[in-house]
mmCIF file of C-alpha atoms in Angstrom:
data_model
loop_
_atom_site.group_PDB
_atom_site.id
_atom_site.type_symbol
_atom_site.label_atom_id
_atom_site.label_comp_id
_atom_site.label_asym_id
_atom_site.label_seq_id
_atom_site.Cartn_x
_atom_site.Cartn_y
_atom_site.Cartn_z
ATOM 1 C CA UNK Y 12 140.873 107.008 85.524
ATOM 2 C CA UNK Y 13 140.077 108.614 82.334
ATOM 3 C CA UNK Y 14 138.024 107.669 79.223
ATOM 4 C CA UNK Y 15 139.765 105.726 76.458
ATOM 5 C CA UNK Y 16 138.255 108.419 74.164
ATOM 6 C CA UNK Y 17 139.909 111.344 75.420
ATOM 7 C CA UNK Y 18 142.434 112.870 72.937
ATOM 8 C CA UNK Y 19 144.802 115.558 74.819
ATOM 9 C CA UNK Y 20 146.671 116.491 71.898
ATOM 10 C CA UNK Y 21 143.916 117.630 70.114
ATOM 11 C CA UNK Y 22 141.114 118.896 72.632
ATOM 12 C CA UNK Y 23 140.493 120.749 75.844
ATOM 13 C CA UNK Y 24 138.643 119.620 79.028
ATOM 14 C CA UNK Y 25 136.748 121.335 81.657
ATOM 15 C CA UNK Y 26 138.039 120.931 85.089
ATOM 16 C CA UNK Y 27 136.114 122.445 88.076
ATOM 17 C CA UNK Y 28 136.456 122.369 91.850
ATOM 18 C CA UNK Y 29 133.701 123.283 94.136
ATOM 19 C CA UNK Y 30 134.797 123.973 97.873
ATOM 20 C CA UNK Y 31 132.015 123.404 100.269
ATOM 21 C CA UNK Y 32 133.170 123.591 103.931
ATOM 22 C CA UNK Y 33 136.284 121.440 104.324
ATOM 23 C CA UNK Y 34 135.503 119.470 101.224
ATOM 24 C CA UNK Y 35 136.699 119.911 97.823
ATOM 25 C CA UNK Y 36 134.581 118.293 94.962
ATOM 26 C CA UNK Y 37 136.775 117.843 91.928
ATOM 27 C CA UNK Y 38 135.106 117.528 88.542
ATOM 28 C CA UNK Y 39 136.472 116.688 85.211
ATOM 29 C CA UNK Y 40 133.926 117.618 82.522
ATOM 30 C CA UNK Y 41 130.750 116.493 84.111
ATOM 31 C CA UNK Y 42 132.221 113.691 86.290
ATOM 32 C CA UNK Y 43 132.891 114.076 89.955
ATOM 33 C CA UNK Y 44 136.064 112.336 90.066
ATOM 34 C CA UNK Y 45 137.015 112.759 93.703
ATOM 35 C CA UNK Y 46 136.053 114.343 97.017
ATOM 36 C CA UNK Y 47 138.996 115.659 99.070
ATOM 37 C CA UNK Y 48 138.799 116.415 102.730
ATOM 38 C CA UNK Y 49 141.012 119.477 103.201
ATOM 39 C CA UNK Y 50 141.933 122.301 105.414
ATOM 40 C CA UNK Y 51 142.006 125.667 103.610
ATOM 41 C CA UNK Y 52 144.596 128.335 104.402
ATOM 42 C CA UNK Y 53 145.511 131.526 102.759
ATOM 43 C CA UNK Y 54 143.950 133.796 100.104
ATOM 44 C CA UNK Y 55 145.280 132.418 96.666
ATOM 45 C CA UNK Y 56 144.126 129.745 94.411
ATOM 46 C CA UNK Y 57 146.813 127.683 92.535
ATOM 47 C CA UNK Y 58 146.597 125.330 89.379
ATOM 48 C CA UNK Y 59 149.110 122.734 88.774
ATOM 49 C CA UNK Y 60 149.732 120.402 85.877
ATOM 50 C CA UNK Y 61 151.869 117.217 86.162
ATOM 51 C CA UNK Y 62 151.906 116.710 82.456
ATOM 52 C CA UNK Y 63 154.436 118.534 80.283
ATOM 53 C CA UNK Y 64 152.802 120.852 77.771
ATOM 54 C CA UNK Y 65 149.397 121.491 79.641
ATOM 55 C CA UNK Y 66 147.914 124.726 79.691
ATOM 56 C CA UNK Y 67 145.116 126.479 81.453
ATOM 57 C CA UNK Y 68 142.748 129.203 80.115
ATOM 58 C CA UNK Y 69 139.529 130.883 81.094
ATOM 59 C CA UNK Y 70 140.250 130.395 84.874
ATOM 60 C CA UNK Y 71 137.119 131.732 86.805
ATOM 61 C CA UNK Y 72 136.430 131.989 90.556
ATOM 62 C CA UNK Y 73 132.742 132.178 91.531
ATOM 63 C CA UNK Y 74 132.015 132.758 95.136
ATOM 64 C CA UNK Y 75 128.296 132.253 94.716
ATOM 65 C CA UNK Y 76 128.706 128.354 93.580
ATOM 66 C CA UNK Y 77 129.262 126.408 96.947
ATOM 67 C CA UNK Y 78 126.968 123.267 96.415
ATOM 68 C CA UNK Y 79 128.245 120.124 94.769
ATOM 69 C CA UNK Y 80 126.090 119.081 91.672
ATOM 70 C CA UNK Y 81 123.069 117.073 92.449
ATOM 71 C CA UNK Y 82 120.832 115.463 89.940
ATOM 72 C CA UNK Y 83 117.506 113.326 90.168
ATOM 73 C CA UNK Y 84 118.612 110.628 87.581
ATOM 74 C CA UNK Y 85 122.190 109.623 87.067
ATOM 75 C CA UNK Y 86 123.467 107.624 84.016
ATOM 76 C CA UNK Y 87 126.779 105.837 84.253
ATOM 77 C CA UNK Y 88 128.756 103.039 82.705
ATOM 78 C CA UNK Y 89 131.097 102.270 79.921
ATOM 79 C CA UNK Y 90 131.618 103.819 76.422
ATOM 80 C CA UNK Y 91 127.861 103.064 75.341
ATOM 81 C CA UNK Y 92 127.031 105.938 77.853
ATOM 82 C CA UNK Y 93 129.851 108.296 76.955
ATOM 83 C CA UNK Y 94 129.208 108.020 73.244
ATOM 84 C CA UNK Y 95 125.527 108.569 73.737
ATOM 85 C CA UNK Y 96 125.744 112.034 72.024
ATOM 86 C CA UNK Y 97 122.005 112.753 72.031
ATOM 87 C CA UNK Y 98 121.241 111.389 75.358
ATOM 88 C CA UNK Y 99 119.606 114.847 76.722
ATOM 89 C CA UNK Y 100 117.256 114.518 73.864
ATOM 90 C CA UNK Y 101 116.711 110.707 73.939
ATOM 91 C CA UNK Y 102 115.811 110.728 77.603
ATOM 92 C CA UNK Y 103 113.001 113.163 77.388
ATOM 93 C CA UNK Y 104 110.190 110.453 77.203
ATOM 94 C CA UNK Y 105 111.712 109.031 80.544
ATOM 95 C CA UNK Y 106 111.696 112.480 82.109
ATOM 96 C CA UNK Y 107 107.884 112.922 81.018
ATOM 97 C CA UNK Y 108 106.677 109.410 81.998
ATOM 98 C CA UNK Y 109 108.662 108.810 84.970
ATOM 99 C CA UNK Y 110 109.165 112.361 86.357
ATOM 100 C CA UNK Y 111 112.841 111.680 86.044
ATOM 101 C CA UNK Y 112 113.782 115.351 86.816
ATOM 102 C CA UNK Y 113 117.216 116.555 86.140
ATOM 103 C CA UNK Y 114 119.406 114.015 84.272
ATOM 104 C CA UNK Y 115 123.039 113.452 83.865
ATOM 105 C CA UNK Y 116 125.125 111.272 82.002
ATOM 106 C CA UNK Y 117 128.670 110.558 83.214
ATOM 107 C CA UNK Y 118 129.655 107.504 81.469
ATOM 108 C CA UNK Y 119 133.407 106.771 80.912
ATOM 109 C CA UNK Y 120 134.559 104.865 77.921
ATOM 110 C CA UNK Y 121 136.592 101.700 78.770
ATOM 111 C CA UNK Y 122 135.482 101.414 82.292
ATOM 112 C CA UNK Y 123 134.580 98.251 83.955
ATOM 113 C CA UNK Y 124 132.408 97.423 87.077
ATOM 114 C CA UNK Y 125 135.590 97.575 89.452
ATOM 115 C CA UNK Y 126 136.149 101.088 88.478
ATOM 116 C CA UNK Y 127 132.686 102.324 89.329
ATOM 117 C CA UNK Y 128 132.916 100.272 92.691
ATOM 118 C CA UNK Y 129 135.998 102.318 93.464
ATOM 119 C CA UNK Y 130 134.094 105.447 92.500
ATOM 120 C CA UNK Y 131 130.913 104.568 94.338
ATOM 121 C CA UNK Y 132 131.507 107.379 96.919
ATOM 122 C CA UNK Y 133 131.521 109.835 94.189
ATOM 123 C CA UNK Y 134 128.347 108.500 92.787
ATOM 124 C CA UNK Y 135 126.425 109.026 96.028
ATOM 125 C CA UNK Y 136 127.441 112.624 96.137
ATOM 126 C CA UNK Y 137 125.286 113.355 93.186
ATOM 127 C CA UNK Y 138 122.294 112.406 95.503
ATOM 128 C CA UNK Y 139 120.181 110.738 92.748
ATOM 129 C CA UNK Y 140 116.782 109.244 93.314
ATOM 130 C CA UNK Y 141 117.300 106.963 90.257
ATOM 131 C CA UNK Y 142 120.424 105.634 88.590
ATOM 132 C CA UNK Y 143 120.980 103.937 85.219
ATOM 133 C CA UNK Y 144 123.788 101.629 84.927
ATOM 134 C CA UNK Y 145 125.128 100.059 81.823
ATOM 135 C CA UNK Y 146 128.355 97.906 82.335
ATOM 136 C CA UNK Y 147 129.928 94.497 81.715
ATOM 137 C CA UNK Y 148 131.135 94.250 78.175
ATOM 138 C CA UNK Y 149 134.601 95.427 78.822
ATOM 139 C CA UNK Y 150 134.760 93.249 81.883
ATOM 140 C CA UNK Y 151 133.989 90.110 79.872
ATOM 141 C CA UNK Y 152 136.276 91.135 77.088
ATOM 142 C CA UNK Y 153 139.139 91.379 79.584
ATOM 143 C CA UNK Y 154 138.449 87.973 80.910
ATOM 144 C CA UNK Y 155 136.600 88.703 84.122
ATOM 145 C CA UNK Y 156 134.157 86.075 85.127
ATOM 146 C CA UNK Y 157 130.379 86.683 85.084
ATOM 147 C CA UNK Y 158 130.131 86.039 88.867
ATOM 148 C CA UNK Y 159 132.948 88.529 89.357
ATOM 149 C CA UNK Y 160 131.268 91.032 87.426
ATOM 150 C CA UNK Y 161 127.885 90.773 89.058
ATOM 151 C CA UNK Y 162 129.280 90.598 92.404
ATOM 152 C CA UNK Y 163 131.120 93.929 91.905
ATOM 153 C CA UNK Y 164 128.076 95.379 90.569
ATOM 154 C CA UNK Y 165 126.123 94.229 93.660
ATOM 155 C CA UNK Y 166 128.676 95.765 95.906
ATOM 156 C CA UNK Y 167 128.506 99.161 94.220
ATOM 157 C CA UNK Y 168 124.700 99.265 94.126
ATOM 158 C CA UNK Y 169 124.183 98.055 97.876
ATOM 159 C CA UNK Y 170 126.461 100.767 98.988
ATOM 160 C CA UNK Y 171 124.784 103.389 97.151
ATOM 161 C CA UNK Y 172 121.285 102.076 98.448
ATOM 162 C CA UNK Y 173 122.513 102.152 102.105
ATOM 163 C CA UNK Y 174 123.581 105.848 101.448
ATOM 164 C CA UNK Y 175 120.493 106.755 99.555
ATOM 165 C CA UNK Y 176 117.555 104.831 101.063
ATOM 166 C CA UNK Y 177 115.132 106.005 98.401
ATOM 167 C CA UNK Y 178 117.226 104.914 95.527
ATOM 168 C CA UNK Y 179 115.967 102.983 92.501
ATOM 169 C CA UNK Y 180 118.318 101.353 89.911
ATOM 170 C CA UNK Y 181 117.901 100.211 86.456
ATOM 171 C CA UNK Y 182 120.684 97.670 85.438
ATOM 172 C CA UNK Y 183 120.992 97.225 81.863
ATOM 173 C CA UNK Y 184 121.904 93.794 80.490
ATOM 174 C CA UNK Y 185 125.032 93.198 78.535
ATOM 175 C CA UNK Y 186 124.174 93.041 74.726
ATOM 176 C CA UNK Y 187 125.235 90.822 72.024
ATOM 177 C CA UNK Y 188 127.397 92.768 69.182
ATOM 178 C CA UNK Y 189 129.318 91.608 66.294
ATOM 179 C CA UNK Y 190 132.634 92.741 67.800
ATOM 180 C CA UNK Y 191 132.093 90.320 70.798
ATOM 181 C CA UNK Y 192 130.875 87.224 69.226
ATOM 182 C CA UNK Y 193 133.474 85.353 70.904
ATOM 183 C CA UNK Y 194 132.130 85.902 74.428
ATOM 184 C CA UNK Y 195 128.357 85.048 73.660
ATOM 185 C CA UNK Y 196 128.275 82.482 76.468
ATOM 186 C CA UNK Y 197 129.721 84.797 79.018
ATOM 187 C CA UNK Y 198 127.304 87.450 78.084
ATOM 188 C CA UNK Y 199 124.463 85.153 78.542
ATOM 189 C CA UNK Y 200 125.786 83.822 81.989
ATOM 190 C CA UNK Y 201 126.213 87.342 83.079
ATOM 191 C CA UNK Y 202 122.622 88.308 82.285
ATOM 192 C CA UNK Y 203 121.318 85.345 84.260
ATOM 193 C CA UNK Y 204 123.295 86.447 87.183
ATOM 194 C CA UNK Y 205 122.059 90.132 86.710
ATOM 195 C CA UNK Y 206 118.414 88.947 86.564
ATOM 196 C CA UNK Y 207 118.939 87.043 89.660
ATOM 197 C CA UNK Y 208 120.445 90.098 91.316
ATOM 198 C CA UNK Y 209 117.389 92.271 90.404
ATOM 199 C CA UNK Y 210 114.918 89.609 91.501
ATOM 200 C CA UNK Y 211 116.476 89.716 94.851
ATOM 201 C CA UNK Y 212 115.798 93.335 95.476
ATOM 202 C CA UNK Y 213 112.676 95.253 94.712
ATOM 203 C CA UNK Y 214 114.688 98.652 94.106
ATOM 204 C CA UNK Y 215 116.698 97.031 91.162
ATOM 205 C CA UNK Y 216 115.052 96.739 87.746
ATOM 206 C CA UNK Y 217 116.379 94.641 84.846
ATOM 207 C CA UNK Y 218 116.480 96.402 81.390
ATOM 208 C CA UNK Y 219 116.682 93.261 79.121
ATOM 209 C CA UNK Y 220 118.956 94.583 76.094
ATOM 210 C CA UNK Y 221 120.755 90.961 75.747
ATOM 211 C CA UNK Y 222 119.054 90.288 72.270
ATOM 212 C CA UNK Y 223 117.797 93.717 71.466
ATOM 213 C CA UNK Y 224 120.334 94.284 68.734
ATOM 214 C CA UNK Y 225 119.838 90.783 67.151
ATOM 215 C CA UNK Y 226 118.469 90.302 63.741
ATOM 216 C CA UNK Y 227 115.900 87.694 62.545
ATOM 217 C CA UNK Y 228 118.565 85.243 62.289
ATOM 218 C CA UNK Y 229 119.292 85.454 66.014
ATOM 219 C CA UNK Y 230 122.767 87.096 65.507
ATOM 220 C CA UNK Y 231 123.679 90.666 66.358
ATOM 221 C CA UNK Y 232 122.696 93.039 63.485
ATOM 222 C CA UNK Y 233 125.887 94.865 62.170
ATOM 223 C CA UNK Y 234 123.747 97.580 60.810
ATOM 224 C CA UNK Y 235 122.743 98.693 64.412
ATOM 225 C CA UNK Y 236 126.605 99.339 65.393
ATOM 226 C CA UNK Y 237 128.870 101.881 64.175
ATOM 227 C CA UNK Y 238 131.865 99.744 64.524
ATOM 228 C CA UNK Y 239 130.625 96.296 65.459
ATOM 229 C CA UNK Y 240 130.885 97.324 69.130
ATOM 230 C CA UNK Y 241 129.068 100.743 69.674
ATOM 231 C CA UNK Y 242 125.480 101.383 68.824
ATOM 232 C CA UNK Y 243 124.567 103.763 66.017
ATOM 233 C CA UNK Y 244 122.985 106.837 67.475
ATOM 234 C CA UNK Y 245 119.366 106.064 66.513
ATOM 235 C CA UNK Y 246 119.670 102.860 68.393
ATOM 236 C CA UNK Y 247 119.824 104.531 71.727
ATOM 237 C CA UNK Y 248 116.307 106.061 70.977
ATOM 238 C CA UNK Y 249 114.814 103.044 69.405
ATOM 239 C CA UNK Y 250 116.267 100.228 71.323
ATOM 240 C CA UNK Y 251 118.007 101.334 74.679
ATOM 241 C CA UNK Y 252 115.523 103.972 75.994
ATOM 242 C CA UNK Y 253 112.511 101.733 75.256
ATOM 243 C CA UNK Y 254 114.176 98.942 77.435
ATOM 244 C CA UNK Y 255 114.838 101.348 80.183
ATOM 245 C CA UNK Y 256 111.350 102.507 80.125
ATOM 246 C CA UNK Y 257 110.078 99.091 80.418
ATOM 247 C CA UNK Y 258 112.325 98.138 83.320
ATOM 248 C CA UNK Y 259 110.909 101.317 85.178
ATOM 249 C CA UNK Y 260 107.298 100.186 84.456
ATOM 250 C CA UNK Y 261 108.400 96.820 86.179
ATOM 251 C CA UNK Y 262 107.664 94.834 82.841
#
C-alpha cells in the first residue's frame, strides 16, 4: 500500500533492497515494505517495473551494506506522521530528555490500523526500543467502529511486544479537527478505549491529544490546521511533541 500523497507523474521515489543471507529487505523511501525469503542464484541484478512509463536511474550496488535498517525510536501512523516535514528537528527534545537515540518516521498518508497490523512484521524488523503510533482518524472516517480500531491496534502492539520484549509504546489519541466534526462521538469513544488499553499494560503510554487542538470554545481551532484536517507545521512542535513527552514521563 502506498501513501495517498504520492504523485508519480511529478516525482521520483527511492527504492532500495538490502540482501542479508536468504532475506531481501525491500524499502520504498524510508519504509520497509516487505521482507522476502529467497534463494539467490546467478551473478546479475535485475530491475522490473510493472507500470508503463516507469524508469530507473542512479542504480547502485554496494557490497558493504548487508544489514537491514535499525533504529531506536520508530514513528508510524497516518498522514499526520508523513506530513510532519520537520520531524527530525521537532523530536530533538525527546532525543535529549529520553535518550531516544536514532529516530525514524515512516508514516503513510491514508493508512488505517489494519494496514499497520498487516505490516507488523516489517515494524519489528526495525528493532526499535520505543515506538510512537498515531492512528485512527481515517478508520473512523471510513466507518470502522471504535472497538474494532482499538482491537486492531492491540493486535499490532502485542505482536510487536512479543517479538521485542523491551519495547515501549506511545499511543497517540485521535484528536478533534474541523474537517471531522461529524465523528466527534466516535473520536471520544475511541480515546476511551485507547486509555483502557494503555491502562492494561505498563509499557503502553497514552498521549492525550483529543482536545489539544481545541480553542477556548471547546471546538477544534481551524487556525491550527492547514486544511481543516492536517496540523500546521508549528503545531507538531507546540502540541504533539509535548503530548508525547508527557506520555513518556508517565503523566
